[in-house]
Amino acid sequence: MRAIALTVLSLALLSCTFEVQRLSLRDPRLPIEALRWLADTEDDVAVARARVYDAKKQLARLESYLDRLEDTEVFPKSAGSEAVNVSKAFLYYTEERVELKEMELEGAGIALKLAQDRLTQVRAETAMRYDLAVYEMESIISDVETRKKEVAKIQFDIEEQRATVEKAADTLWVTYGHYVGKGKTTDAFWEFGSKVEG
Amino acid sequence: MHRLKQKAVSHIVRAVLALACCSLFACAHQKPVVQDQLVVEQLRLRITKVRHAVAETRAVISSSRGAPYLPELHMRLAELLSEEARYHYMVAYEREQRSTKALHVPQVRFLKEKAISTYESILTRFPDSTLGDRILFNISHEYRELGEFDKMKGALNKLIKNYPDSAYRGEALLVLGDFYFDKMKFGRSQQYYLDIIKLKQGPLLGLSYYKLAWVDVNVGNCKQALNHFEGAIKAARKAEQEGHKRKKKKRKKLGAQLKGKFAIPEPEEGGHSFAGHKSVDVQREALVDLTYCYAQERKPDKAVKYLKGLAHTREAYVAALSKMANRYALIEQPRGAAEVSRELLRLAPDEEDRLDDARLLHTAVTRMKDYSMVGEDVQLIMKVVRRHLLRPQLKKSAGDLLRNEFELVVRDLATKSHEVLMNKDVKGSAWSKHTVSAEQIALAYRAYLDAVPNSKYKLEVLQNLSDVLMEGKQFLNAGHRYRQVAKLLEKDPPRKDPVSVKGKKEPAVEIDPKVAREQRLKLRFGALYSAVVAYQATLESDATRSHFERASARAGLRNAGGQYLAVGVEDKERAKKIKFAIAQSYYDEGNYLKAIDLLTAVAYEYPVDEQGKAAVHMVLDSYRTINDISGLINVGRRFIATGSPFGQDIKAQVTPIVAAAEQNRLDELSLAASGEQVGGMEVLLAFAERYKDTDLGERAMLSAFIAARAGGNTSQLYSLGEQVIKRFPSSDQVGGVVSTMGRAAASRFEFDLAIRYLEQAASLNSEQRGGLLIAAGELREQLADTKGASRNYRDALRASGEVAARADAAAHLASLIEREEPASSVVKLLRPLCDPPDPEVSSRLGLALLSTGKVDESEEHFRIVVESSIAATPSAQARANYGMAEVMLKMLEDYQAPREIDAIEELIGIVDVVLQSYLAAARQADPVFSQAALARMARAAEIAADKLDNVKLPNELSEEERNLVKTAMSNRAAQLRNDRNDILAECAQRARSSFLLDEAGRACINNTAPVEDPVRFHALSTRVKVKVSGVEAARDRLSKKPDDLEALREVGQAYLDAGDAHGARLVLGRIIEAGGGSDDLNLLGVACYQAGDLMGALDAFRRAKETGSGAAVRNLATICKELGMKKFAQELMEDAPSKGSGRLLKGGGR
């Protein structure tokens, strides 16, 4: 009796395993619609991963730009207070852009997790729909929904940061306009600008 | 004894060892060198061997008397003697150290004479021998070597005469021709050579042409000589090819023979060698020798091609070229000299002569002033010089001299060609046919720099090279070279004795170091600026350049531009162009983030200049390209803002771009928000927040509202709607927003909220006010809020400007009032709305007027509907036809026929009209009025029958006539009564099947014709207003999918369970529209019943019954019982299905 009970318990545990098993895109048990759905969701993960990579690259490039900027006097102090102002504005603008890129990277990371969670959900639903396995769907769906909220939040934050960047840009170019309007030199800035970073 | 033996053995061993050591030492001595035998010794050996052969031959001859091969043996003997003579001559020649060939050697003469006598004896003893021609030829040969030329000629002439077909004839002619040639008797010699040509003997043909050519040369006929040289080459080539073919054929044959067995190869067919001629390579000799006449007769620029075409080997070609070069140099023909020496430098082996060729090439080219191949020339010259310099035996001093000499040569070539290029108007020499190209000059300069990398003229040459590359539109390379120039100028001080770029020396001037530095800086900036221009031209000129080239140009441009700007230059115009070029390079590269910064900087620094304006557009385009529309909007707004440094023209151009971008961004965000994209709504809201005080913010908010609606997010929809109302109260979109909220609430069956929003929308939206109020009124009416509905309809009536809208409002109001209020109120309400006439209004007003006894006026309104061309609804048509029939019936009822026969006929006519009118009404689509028309038609038949029975006949009729008329009237009355029964039966049948158990239907089923108009409009019962909870999720599902049956059922059941039958009735009605089943219909029936909509309940139960619902049958039976139709109810229960589910009315049972 005890053995039977243990067997039943182990079978139940196996069938309701928490780890969602990967489904092959060549699984003969699945119809074409299901395979297409799975493939599309897997594509989403790949796209999200590529976005993370892109975001990392862009951040690295901008950080390198910021590092150089911090080490360079692009508007010579000898040019007066205007030069100091425009230098500060330029630095602030670049720092805010780095901040934006950091947030975009974070957002891309969360989006990747969401895509992965969605893939898990799709695999679980497909497996259940075609009687291949049984999963506890509630927690899986809950994970996806939580992740969606995280994505929505970071998107909102990114938009806010974008607004901050654009305000910083407004300040910078107004300051720059004043600076060049007084006939001050920008040659160092251009020498700095002629070098490619990253 | 034994010991002695041992001692002896030991001695022997010692001795052997000693000997071995000695022998080893001997072996260790140096090995003597074995030298080659002396030539004389070899010749002596040969003489000995030949003598042996002579002796042996003589022995064979003596033993072969009478043998057929005896002539051959003698022949062999003579040849051996001649061979021995030759060896003796060679011994003497060697002894004399090869100093002279004219030797007196008695043995030679003796042996040769002996050979001649042997030959002659053969001719005498064997006159028929086939060896005659060969013997005569050999005799002539011996005589020639003995210097006895007359005898030689005699032998040869005898051969020619006696043996016309001999293979030796041609050779004989050649010998004779050569003899006379040597004697300068060219006419005779020419004749002999021509005789050979006539023979067409392959091996000698080429040679004879060659000899003929030389005859022509000697007589001064170069033109003919060239032809003969060409003929010689062709003939020799043909003979060579035939020889190859023969050999090939022979090899093939031999191969076939060797397959089966070993076989001795046969001697060559017709193959006899001719000493002295075989060794001459006619093709080579002719090619080399023809150069003399070619230089005289033909065009020099074709010389190389000509010689190449005739040459059969590279060696012959080079030999001919070499001779041709010398010839051209001699006659001072620069074109030919240049062409030939160039070819020699290309192909000839690396010898001392090549330096002369290089010098010749330089001289020829400079003399011609034809620098069309100057690049290749310089390369060729420097290649030869480099090879020469690598020779290990070359002394350093000689090498330096050579290097200096040729550095000057190639620099001279390059700079002179450059000068020609720059002064295009200057005419070249008579020889210069081709124009010089920049590419060739650039090649020349490059070759110079490669060959002399540390030249003291490197800077000038580099500058020249850069200019030439620019001239040749090789912008990328030009840019690179200009940068090299700049780099040189960065380090090197200017030389004191500059040489001008065109190779002309300028007078040496002592320059002050400060001035020199300024001069160097100026040159450097010039070079850097030129580099920028070159790179820019690269990027602009050719779109098909490779990615690498474009990347290289961009990098170079930035590098040069950065260096230029780094120091700070006074030339503002150039600085502006460079800044723009740097920024543009990032733009072209696709590095838009950086391009945006730098282009914006250009735009702000030069806002009114061409570059600044272009930069503005490029910034906008960069944002567009990276799809950063938000950035585009921001920067665009900055450009057009008040106080920005840009002109009105730019602002006018940017404004529409910004507007389009705003709309684009909004569309994009709206699309994202309304789709499945996670976070899309948040981004849109953030956008709306950012632009909250602007039109864009309003549009964003509205888009978010629309997106929330599309996404079915009702809570967000309400929230956003409220924000729109609060923030933009004066927006013309507010009314639409609120009405949307109202419709959204209605679709979620949030009735009170829906009514509130619809009424609010009506107050905000004057254009749609009537429609919105009617919608609110309809909702109120369905929820039994008749007062509210009446108020809405009345407001709608007041608000509606258009006739159609007013009529709609009036119809709604009339419909409501006719349920609730007396007909007089309806008349009062609708009468003002009949101008112009409207079928809806007129049909209702007519019935109301009829009810109030205003028959004539009602008839007018019915006629408007029935006879008018204005399209009326089926309901209006049904009402009008029914009303018209009622008017007719009223007329029949009131008709008091006088005692006249005409009056009787008139009565009969009225009866027919009444019946026809009801029939027309019964045929209408509205079941209520159709059924009522049937019931009332039965009543009309009753009345008509009574009227006919009771008709008073005129007194003037005779008895017979009275009886006749009475009988006819009775028959007609009886028929009408039958008709009445049939009509009621039909009506009852309809009522039973349709369960339209209203007053008319019930009367028909009870076989009673209604005495009065049976059409009644019942009001709904009072609504029990309760709060329905727990259905938010279902409502959210309905927001996203209004036809979600499960959600609809959940909401409908909730309303029903809560006791709000009116609300449930609306939800269940929606379920049926969405495709609900029998249970839904049954439930709808229950809700209708509870809400006081009896007809609605009966209809719903009927439809449920038709789909097999047992509960619906029971519910129908229940209502029938309530209506006093127990029998009908019983009949229904008899046919009711035994099983089934569904809610039952109170009093119903399973």
XYZ file of C-alpha atoms in Angstrom, chain B residues 30-482:
453
model
C 95.319 14.218 -50.854
C 93.539 12.643 -53.843
C 95.136 13.690 -57.207
C 92.926 15.882 -59.443
C 91.844 14.187 -62.692
C 91.946 16.880 -65.322
C 90.036 16.931 -68.600
C 91.878 15.658 -71.603
C 93.312 18.247 -73.884
C 91.381 18.961 -77.057
C 94.329 18.010 -79.191
C 94.607 14.703 -77.401
C 90.951 14.058 -78.063
C 91.416 14.882 -81.719
C 94.377 12.571 -81.961
C 92.364 9.841 -80.474
C 89.717 10.454 -83.055
C 92.309 10.408 -85.832
C 93.501 7.050 -84.563
C 89.993 5.750 -84.499
C 89.268 7.059 -87.996
C 92.455 5.451 -89.240
C 91.320 2.171 -87.767
C 88.045 2.631 -89.536
C 89.827 3.407 -92.831
C 91.936 0.283 -92.513
C 88.960 -1.799 -91.649
C 86.965 -0.357 -94.554
C 89.765 -1.064 -96.936
C 89.851 -4.636 -95.646
C 86.137 -5.000 -96.198
C 86.423 -3.524 -99.692
C 89.150 -5.958 -100.595
C 87.026 -8.843 -99.455
C 83.846 -7.580 -101.122
C 84.746 -7.569 -104.715
C 81.609 -7.683 -106.859
C 79.288 -7.026 -103.962
C 76.367 -4.704 -104.668
C 77.215 -2.528 -101.683
C 80.752 -1.931 -102.874
C 79.990 1.707 -103.904
C 78.764 2.386 -100.400
C 81.954 0.963 -98.948
C 84.045 3.218 -101.166
C 81.852 6.116 -100.301
C 82.389 5.347 -96.653
C 86.095 5.181 -97.193
C 86.138 8.599 -98.850
C 84.115 10.100 -96.073
C 86.455 8.624 -93.464
C 89.388 10.116 -95.251
C 87.668 13.466 -95.329
C 86.915 13.133 -91.639
C 90.539 12.376 -90.846
C 91.517 15.453 -92.836
C 89.150 17.531 -90.790
C 90.661 16.282 -87.547
C 94.113 17.118 -88.758
C 92.941 20.591 -89.608
C 91.447 21.003 -86.189
C 94.638 19.812 -84.532
C 96.527 22.463 -86.448
C 93.916 25.032 -85.567
C 94.244 24.214 -81.908
C 97.995 24.286 -82.070
C 97.869 27.736 -83.535
C 95.803 28.722 -80.500
C 92.831 29.248 -82.755
C 94.461 32.394 -84.036
C 93.619 31.883 -87.694
C 91.685 29.578 -89.871
C 93.946 29.925 -92.900
C 96.385 27.123 -92.231
C 98.783 25.156 -94.334
C 98.443 21.567 -93.310
C 99.917 19.054 -95.816
C 98.094 16.085 -94.282
C 94.807 17.776 -94.882
C 95.449 18.431 -98.547
C 96.779 14.892 -99.009
C 93.827 13.266 -97.369
C 91.279 15.479 -99.110
C 92.794 14.772 -102.508
C 92.761 11.097 -101.609
C 89.088 11.392 -100.716
C 88.353 13.229 -103.982
C 90.059 10.528 -105.993
C 88.103 7.886 -104.120
C 84.854 9.714 -104.880
C 85.791 10.065 -108.547
C 86.727 6.389 -108.758
C 83.255 5.520 -107.589
C 81.761 7.675 -110.300
C 83.998 5.986 -112.862
C 83.610 2.414 -111.654
C 79.950 2.628 -110.737
C 78.373 5.183 -113.090
C 74.879 3.875 -112.339
C 75.186 4.202 -108.611
C 72.457 6.154 -106.853
C 75.126 7.846 -104.815
C 76.224 10.084 -107.697
C 74.646 13.327 -106.465
C 75.964 12.873 -102.977
C 79.443 12.066 -104.288
C 79.455 15.179 -106.476
C 78.314 17.323 -103.569
C 81.014 15.866 -101.355
C 83.606 16.451 -104.071
C 82.501 20.107 -104.345
C 82.761 20.411 -100.601
C 86.287 19.063 -100.610
C 87.286 21.375 -103.423
C 85.846 24.361 -101.592
C 87.838 23.533 -98.541
C 90.933 23.095 -100.662
C 90.226 26.545 -102.213
C 89.770 25.128 -105.692
C 86.596 27.000 -106.451
C 86.432 26.396 -110.184
C 86.506 22.660 -109.618
C 83.967 23.136 -106.894
C 81.653 25.025 -109.253
C 82.213 22.333 -111.895
C 81.143 19.580 -109.524
C 78.141 21.516 -108.338
C 77.011 22.491 -111.828
C 77.370 18.850 -112.865
C 75.219 17.865 -109.889
C 72.622 20.521 -110.754
C 72.557 19.469 -114.342
C 72.669 15.681 -113.992
C 70.525 15.318 -110.912
C 67.578 17.736 -111.203
C 65.563 15.825 -108.598
C 68.332 15.319 -106.141
C 67.945 16.389 -102.575
C 71.410 17.920 -102.887
C 70.405 20.223 -105.724
C 69.135 22.966 -103.439
C 72.188 22.712 -101.274
C 74.333 22.954 -104.366
C 72.488 26.061 -105.467
C 72.880 27.566 -102.028
C 76.604 26.926 -102.027
C 76.902 28.531 -105.437
C 74.713 31.468 -104.346
C 76.837 31.985 -101.264
C 79.971 31.754 -103.366
C 78.839 34.592 -105.632
C 77.474 36.564 -102.662
C 80.903 36.419 -101.079
C 82.337 37.617 -104.350
C 79.850 40.545 -104.254
C 78.205 39.262 -107.419
C 74.755 39.821 -106.058
C 72.908 39.349 -109.331
C 74.223 35.828 -109.850
C 73.843 34.899 -106.254
C 70.261 36.211 -106.282
C 69.564 33.929 -109.245
C 70.767 30.867 -107.376
C 68.681 31.770 -104.334
C 65.639 32.276 -106.484
C 66.248 28.836 -108.039
C 66.133 27.356 -104.548
C 62.865 29.130 -103.848
C 61.472 27.637 -107.016
C 62.377 24.200 -105.681
C 60.240 24.885 -102.613
C 62.427 22.651 -100.520
C 61.326 23.136 -96.913
C 64.575 23.205 -94.999
C 66.359 25.552 -97.394
C 63.466 27.840 -98.235
C 63.787 30.089 -95.234
C 67.524 30.272 -95.582
C 67.297 31.230 -99.239
C 64.809 33.998 -98.414
C 67.150 35.172 -95.746
C 70.072 35.191 -98.230
C 67.922 36.998 -100.752
C 67.079 39.613 -98.137
C 70.705 40.226 -97.515
C 71.256 40.526 -101.257
C 68.542 43.214 -101.202
C 70.194 44.946 -98.279
C 73.452 45.001 -100.117
C 71.906 46.429 -103.247
C 70.061 49.033 -101.137
C 66.536 47.707 -101.618
C 65.386 47.749 -97.997
C 61.730 47.492 -98.813
C 62.264 44.239 -100.703
C 64.703 43.083 -98.081
C 62.023 43.445 -95.393
C 59.672 41.306 -97.445
C 62.324 38.667 -97.858
C 63.172 38.692 -94.176
C 59.531 38.229 -93.399
C 59.398 35.463 -96.011
C 62.421 33.829 -94.427
C 60.785 33.869 -91.002
C 57.536 32.485 -92.317
C 59.218 29.786 -94.389
C 61.439 28.761 -91.510
C 58.503 28.667 -89.165
C 56.550 26.513 -91.569
C 59.484 24.155 -92.002
C 59.855 23.949 -88.261
C 56.203 23.131 -87.819
C 56.369 20.469 -90.505
C 59.427 19.048 -88.814
C 57.553 18.886 -85.548
C 54.677 17.161 -87.257
C 56.992 14.644 -88.827
C 58.654 13.938 -85.542
C 55.334 13.525 -83.865
C 54.133 11.166 -86.532
C 57.323 9.223 -86.277
C 57.081 8.952 -82.530
C 53.575 7.710 -82.900
C 54.615 5.092 -85.414
C 57.499 4.028 -83.269
C 55.211 3.748 -80.304
C 52.914 1.452 -82.266
C 55.829 -0.709 -83.295
C 57.186 -0.927 -79.800
C 53.897 -2.162 -78.514
C 54.386 -5.572 -79.971
C 58.147 -5.986 -80.146
C 61.369 -4.168 -80.071
C 62.257 -2.545 -83.396
C 65.103 -0.424 -84.672
C 63.787 2.956 -85.718
C 63.989 3.725 -89.408
C 66.161 6.594 -90.544
C 64.507 9.966 -91.030
C 62.679 10.195 -94.303
C 64.528 12.392 -96.695
C 66.496 13.539 -93.756
C 69.977 14.559 -94.581
C 71.803 17.160 -92.676
C 73.756 19.880 -94.333
C 76.762 20.923 -92.469
C 77.042 24.631 -92.077
C 73.409 25.475 -92.604
C 71.554 23.426 -90.068
C 72.989 25.447 -87.183
C 71.592 28.720 -88.486
C 68.377 29.789 -86.689
C 66.880 31.499 -89.692
C 63.929 32.913 -87.747
C 66.102 34.565 -85.164
C 68.690 35.804 -87.615
C 66.080 37.197 -89.975
C 64.238 38.936 -87.109
C 67.404 40.509 -85.793
C 68.686 41.484 -89.210
C 65.461 43.013 -90.454
C 65.656 45.744 -87.798
C 68.013 47.730 -89.930
C 65.562 47.975 -92.811
C 62.514 48.299 -90.552
C 63.916 51.400 -88.890
C 64.387 52.827 -92.339
C 61.132 51.828 -93.944
C 58.378 51.445 -91.391
C 56.678 53.475 -88.653
C 58.510 53.480 -85.344
C 55.424 53.306 -83.150
C 54.541 49.928 -84.681
C 57.983 48.456 -84.234
C 57.350 46.641 -80.998
C 54.152 45.114 -82.172
C 55.782 44.136 -85.449
C 58.717 42.394 -83.831
C 56.506 40.725 -81.268
C 54.332 39.352 -84.029
C 57.268 37.813 -85.868
C 59.343 36.599 -82.935
C 59.242 32.901 -82.179
C 61.191 33.021 -78.949
C 61.619 35.593 -76.232
C 65.370 35.475 -76.768
C 64.984 36.298 -80.476
C 62.497 39.045 -79.616
C 64.800 40.619 -77.067
C 67.772 40.357 -79.457
C 65.776 42.059 -82.175
C 64.545 44.750 -79.766
C 68.044 45.363 -78.578
C 69.297 45.819 -82.108
C 66.280 47.971 -82.924
C 66.926 50.176 -79.896
C 70.479 50.724 -81.017
C 69.308 51.489 -84.484
C 66.723 54.039 -83.341
C 69.215 55.624 -81.022
C 71.587 55.921 -83.893
C 69.131 57.518 -86.253
C 67.670 59.641 -83.415
C 64.145 58.401 -83.687
C 62.745 59.034 -80.157
C 59.347 57.472 -80.704
C 60.804 54.136 -81.739
C 63.563 54.372 -79.172
C 61.035 54.981 -76.403
C 58.758 52.175 -77.454
C 61.552 49.665 -77.915
C 63.515 50.572 -74.832
C 60.309 50.414 -72.760
C 59.704 46.907 -74.060
C 63.266 45.962 -73.350
C 62.954 47.209 -69.791
C 59.843 45.123 -69.436
C 61.141 41.885 -70.902
C 64.854 41.791 -71.279
C 67.115 40.023 -68.805
C 68.743 42.037 -66.085
C 71.973 43.064 -67.758
C 74.147 46.101 -67.918
C 72.450 47.093 -71.142
C 69.240 47.798 -69.296
C 70.676 50.884 -67.688
C 71.436 52.130 -71.167
C 67.915 51.284 -72.171
C 66.633 53.290 -69.204
C 68.758 56.231 -70.193
C 67.591 55.872 -73.766
C 63.979 55.827 -72.610
C 64.458 58.984 -70.565
C 66.158 60.756 -73.448
C 63.548 59.664 -75.936
C 60.577 60.589 -73.751
C 61.905 63.985 -72.794
C 62.778 64.684 -76.378
C 59.302 63.716 -77.531
C 57.594 65.406 -74.604
C 55.150 62.552 -74.719
C 54.508 61.669 -71.079
C 51.464 59.589 -71.647
C 53.205 56.580 -70.095
C 55.373 58.404 -67.657
C 54.124 56.410 -64.684
C 55.041 53.116 -66.207
C 58.297 54.539 -67.503
C 59.358 55.628 -64.072
C 58.375 52.293 -62.624
C 60.387 50.443 -65.262
C 63.407 52.625 -64.833
C 63.386 52.365 -61.069
C 62.892 48.630 -61.213
C 66.018 48.246 -63.320
C 67.957 50.584 -61.087
C 66.894 48.781 -57.927
C 67.933 45.442 -59.367
C 71.198 46.897 -60.361
C 71.805 48.339 -56.971
C 71.241 44.947 -55.414
C 74.194 43.463 -57.215
C 76.740 42.391 -54.619
C 79.704 43.303 -56.754
C 78.541 46.885 -57.138
C 80.703 49.289 -55.221
C 79.078 51.780 -52.912
C 80.405 54.766 -54.757
C 79.126 53.410 -58.064
C 75.804 52.646 -56.460
C 75.514 56.172 -55.102
C 76.310 57.592 -58.475
C 73.756 55.392 -60.098
C 71.138 56.251 -57.488
C 71.732 59.957 -57.871
C 71.714 59.745 -61.628
C 68.420 57.965 -61.827
C 66.792 59.920 -58.984
C 67.346 62.907 -61.168
C 66.075 61.047 -64.228
C 62.768 59.968 -62.715
C 62.189 63.242 -60.913
C 62.821 64.977 -64.182
C 60.310 62.752 -65.946
C 57.661 63.179 -63.245
C 57.990 66.918 -62.851
C 58.191 67.619 -66.575
C 55.092 65.552 -67.194
C 53.391 67.425 -64.351
C 54.351 70.668 -65.996
C 52.800 69.529 -69.241
C 49.643 68.574 -67.393
C 49.372 71.911 -65.663
C 50.033 73.885 -68.858
C 47.528 72.238 -71.127
C 47.845 74.982 -73.710
C 51.483 74.256 -74.311
C 51.946 72.247 -77.468
C 54.029 69.119 -77.281
C 56.620 67.989 -79.793
C 55.874 66.475 -83.173
C 56.138 63.043 -81.601
C 53.759 63.561 -78.721
C 50.528 62.067 -79.865
C 48.989 61.246 -76.532
C 48.015 63.590 -73.762
C 49.449 63.051 -70.362
C 47.077 61.817 -67.709
C 47.075 62.641 -64.043
C 46.976 58.950 -63.223
C 50.267 58.345 -65.009
C 51.930 61.270 -63.310
C 50.653 60.109 -59.964
C 52.043 56.698 -60.739
C 55.369 58.283 -61.557
C 55.469 60.214 -58.310
C 54.472 57.139 -56.347
C 57.167 55.097 -58.022
C 59.630 57.825 -57.193
C 58.619 57.857 -53.541
C 58.771 54.086 -53.351
C 62.199 54.012 -54.912
C 63.641 56.992 -53.075
C 61.796 57.049 -49.776
C 64.273 59.355 -48.086
C 64.649 61.809 -50.889
C 65.371 65.344 -49.861
C 62.658 66.367 -52.277
C 60.096 64.155 -50.606
C 57.930 67.044 -49.437
C 57.774 68.685 -52.838
C 57.105 65.390 -54.563
C 54.375 64.562 -52.078
C 52.794 67.950 -52.638
C 52.985 67.416 -56.374
C 51.547 63.930 -56.031
C 48.639 65.224 -53.952
C 47.869 67.926 -56.501
C 48.027 65.460 -59.343
C 45.722 63.043 -57.549
C 43.247 65.844 -57.051
C 43.544 66.727 -60.707
C 42.916 63.096 -61.570
C 39.890 63.004 -59.276
C 41.519 60.388 -57.083
C 40.264 62.282 -54.103
C 40.734 59.635 -51.456
C 44.395 59.091 -52.269
C 44.845 62.814 -52.612
C 43.470 63.272 -49.109
C 45.853 60.673 -47.725
C 48.801 62.308 -49.464
C 47.879 65.765 -48.248
